[in-house]
XYZ file of C-alpha atoms in Angstrom:
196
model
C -21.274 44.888 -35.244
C -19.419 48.198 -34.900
C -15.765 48.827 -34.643
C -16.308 49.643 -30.487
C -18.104 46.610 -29.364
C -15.486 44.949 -31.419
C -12.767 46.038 -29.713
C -14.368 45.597 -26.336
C -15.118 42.197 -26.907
C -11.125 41.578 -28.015
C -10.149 43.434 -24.865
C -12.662 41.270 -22.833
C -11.251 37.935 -24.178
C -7.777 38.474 -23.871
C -8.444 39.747 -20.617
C -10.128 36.382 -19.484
C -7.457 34.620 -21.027
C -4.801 36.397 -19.188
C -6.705 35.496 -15.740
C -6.554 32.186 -16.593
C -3.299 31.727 -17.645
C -2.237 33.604 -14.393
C -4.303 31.785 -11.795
C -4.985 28.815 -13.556
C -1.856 27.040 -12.574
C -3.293 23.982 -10.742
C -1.173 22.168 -7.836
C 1.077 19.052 -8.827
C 0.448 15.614 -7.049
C 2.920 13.837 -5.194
C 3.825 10.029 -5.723
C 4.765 7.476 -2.582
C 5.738 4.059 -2.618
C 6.020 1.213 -0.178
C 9.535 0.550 0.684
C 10.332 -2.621 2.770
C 12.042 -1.523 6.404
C 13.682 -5.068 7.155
C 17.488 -4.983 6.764
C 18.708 -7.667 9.213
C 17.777 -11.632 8.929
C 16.416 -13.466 11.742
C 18.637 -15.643 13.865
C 18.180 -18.672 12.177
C 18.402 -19.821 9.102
C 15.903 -19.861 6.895
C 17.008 -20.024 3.301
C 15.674 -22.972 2.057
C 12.122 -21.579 2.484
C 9.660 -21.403 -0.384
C 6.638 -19.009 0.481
C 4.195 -17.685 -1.943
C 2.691 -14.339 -0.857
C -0.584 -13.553 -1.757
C -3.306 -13.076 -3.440
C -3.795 -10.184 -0.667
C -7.194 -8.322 -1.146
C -7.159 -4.753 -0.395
C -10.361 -3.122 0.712
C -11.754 -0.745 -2.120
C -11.739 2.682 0.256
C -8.471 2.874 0.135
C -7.299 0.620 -3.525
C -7.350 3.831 -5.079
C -4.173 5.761 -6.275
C -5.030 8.635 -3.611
C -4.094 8.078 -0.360
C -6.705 8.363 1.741
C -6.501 9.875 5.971
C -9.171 8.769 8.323
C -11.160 10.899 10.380
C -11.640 10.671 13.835
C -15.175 10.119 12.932
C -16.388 7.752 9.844
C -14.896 10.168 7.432
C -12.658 9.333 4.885
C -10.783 12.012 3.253
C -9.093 11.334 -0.264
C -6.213 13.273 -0.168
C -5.925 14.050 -4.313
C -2.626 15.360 -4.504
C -0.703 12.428 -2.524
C -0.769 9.619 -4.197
C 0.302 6.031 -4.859
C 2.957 5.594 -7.377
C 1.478 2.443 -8.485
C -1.930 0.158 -7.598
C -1.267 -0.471 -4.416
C -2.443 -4.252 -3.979
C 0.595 -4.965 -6.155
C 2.863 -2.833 -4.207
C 1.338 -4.019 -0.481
C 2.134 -7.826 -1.906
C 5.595 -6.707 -2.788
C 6.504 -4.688 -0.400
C 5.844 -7.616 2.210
C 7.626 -10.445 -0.300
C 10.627 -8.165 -0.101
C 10.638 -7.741 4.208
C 10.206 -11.554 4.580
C 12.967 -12.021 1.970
C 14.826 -9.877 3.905
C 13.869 -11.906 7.556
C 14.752 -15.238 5.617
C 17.322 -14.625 3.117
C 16.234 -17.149 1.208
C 15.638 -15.936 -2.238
C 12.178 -18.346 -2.942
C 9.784 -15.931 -1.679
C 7.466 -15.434 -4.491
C 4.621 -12.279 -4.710
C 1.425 -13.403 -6.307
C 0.484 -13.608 -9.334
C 3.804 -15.816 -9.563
C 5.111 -18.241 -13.042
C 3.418 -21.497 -12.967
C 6.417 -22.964 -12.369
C 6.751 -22.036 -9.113
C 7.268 -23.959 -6.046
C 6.202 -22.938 -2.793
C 5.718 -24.876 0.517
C 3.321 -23.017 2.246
C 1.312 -19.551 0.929
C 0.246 -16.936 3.156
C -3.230 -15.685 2.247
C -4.493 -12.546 3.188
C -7.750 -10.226 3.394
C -6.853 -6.426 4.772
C -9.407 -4.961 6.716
C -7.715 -1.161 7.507
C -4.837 0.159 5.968
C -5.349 3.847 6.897
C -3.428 7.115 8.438
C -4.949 8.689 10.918
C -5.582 12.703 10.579
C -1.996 12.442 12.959
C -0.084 10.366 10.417
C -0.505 6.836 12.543
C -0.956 4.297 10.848
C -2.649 1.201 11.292
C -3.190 -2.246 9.822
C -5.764 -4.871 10.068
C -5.544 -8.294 8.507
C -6.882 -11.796 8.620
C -4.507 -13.921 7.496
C -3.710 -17.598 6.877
C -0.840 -20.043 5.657
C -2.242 -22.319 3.125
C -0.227 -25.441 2.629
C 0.777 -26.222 -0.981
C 0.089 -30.305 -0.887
C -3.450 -28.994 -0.356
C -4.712 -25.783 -1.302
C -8.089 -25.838 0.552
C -6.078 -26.867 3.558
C -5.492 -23.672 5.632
C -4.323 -23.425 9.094
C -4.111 -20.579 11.936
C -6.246 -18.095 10.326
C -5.317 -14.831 12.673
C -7.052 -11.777 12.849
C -3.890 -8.766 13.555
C -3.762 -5.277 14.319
C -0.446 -3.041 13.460
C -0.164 -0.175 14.640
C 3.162 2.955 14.394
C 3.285 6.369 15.014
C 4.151 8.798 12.391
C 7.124 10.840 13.653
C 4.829 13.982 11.686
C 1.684 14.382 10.060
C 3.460 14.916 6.724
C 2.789 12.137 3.388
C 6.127 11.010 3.715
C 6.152 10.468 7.515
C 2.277 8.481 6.984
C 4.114 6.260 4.394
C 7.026 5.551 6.472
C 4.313 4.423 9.446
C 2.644 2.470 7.108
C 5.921 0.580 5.770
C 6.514 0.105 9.862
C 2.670 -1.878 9.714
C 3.550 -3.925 7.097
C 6.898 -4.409 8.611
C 5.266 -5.880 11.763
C 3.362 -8.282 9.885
C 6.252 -9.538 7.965
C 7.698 -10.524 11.384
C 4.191 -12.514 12.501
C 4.166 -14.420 9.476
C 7.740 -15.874 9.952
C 7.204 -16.355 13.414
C 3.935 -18.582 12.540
C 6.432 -20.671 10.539
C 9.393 -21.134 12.900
């Protein structure tokens, strides 16, 4: 190989490299959590309750660690560069533990997978349908749910099929998340009012 073509192929590669290095700088991802809304306890007092919460199942469109917006049609778009800061069955479970907590202050509401130890009187049971943004932000919920007493565990009563729905105050991640929290939110309030 002559000195020329060696020297154009050097120039060549350190030219591609350059073009990487330059436009190869690749967009960071964003991480959300569920944070529960509930600050103020309901009227009565409830702080001798002891709730499990959970197992909730979480449809597998959207138990991913992208969030995910819905199309007006059947489309669902994964959005790669928002995304969950942790699985987000575990965080749903939590995240509604921690509002009902909040509407009871009673400080025996457990998030499955609880200590074997545990106590609970009744356990609310849980399959989510939707839990999806809109391409507007909106954000809506879909459950069927149940309380399962503890003396029996095959014993459930008022299995309810919900809807939640909140508007996003903008189409931005943050605002979606904050809608969703609002969903979750509104089902915290159902359960409780299924028990009182």
């Amino acid at each position: 190989m002559n000195t020329e073509l060696k020297l154009f192929l050097i120039v060549l590669v350190t030219a591609l490299i350059s073009a990487c290095s330059v436009g190869g700088k690749t967009r960071s991802s964003q991480f959300y959590v569920l944070d529960a809304t509930i600050e103020q306890p309901l009227g009565d007092s409830m702080e001798d309750l002891r709730l499990g919460v959970g197992p909730i199942a979480i449809p597998g469109y959207v138990n991913r660690p992208q969030l995910i917006t819905k199309t007006d049609t059947a489309e669902v778009q994964i959005e790669e560069f928002a995304r969950w800061a942790e699985p987000l069955e575990e965080m749903f479970t939590r995240t509604l533990s921690e509002n009902i907590r909040a509407l009871t202050n009673s400080q025996q509401i457990h998030s499955h997978p609880w200590p074997k130890l545990v106590e609970y009187d009744h356990r609310i049971a849980a399959k989510v349908i939707k839990f999806e943004n809109d391409s507007q932000g909106n954000a809506l919920l879909v459950v069927h749910w149940g309380l399962v007493h503890q003396t029996d565990s095959r014993e459930v009563a008022n299995i309810t099929y919900s809807e939640y729905r909140a508007t996003a105050k903008a189409s931005d991640f943050s605002s979606r998340v904050d809608a969703l929290n609002d969903t979750l939110a509104q089902f915290a309030r159902d359960i409780m009012a299924s028990l009182i």
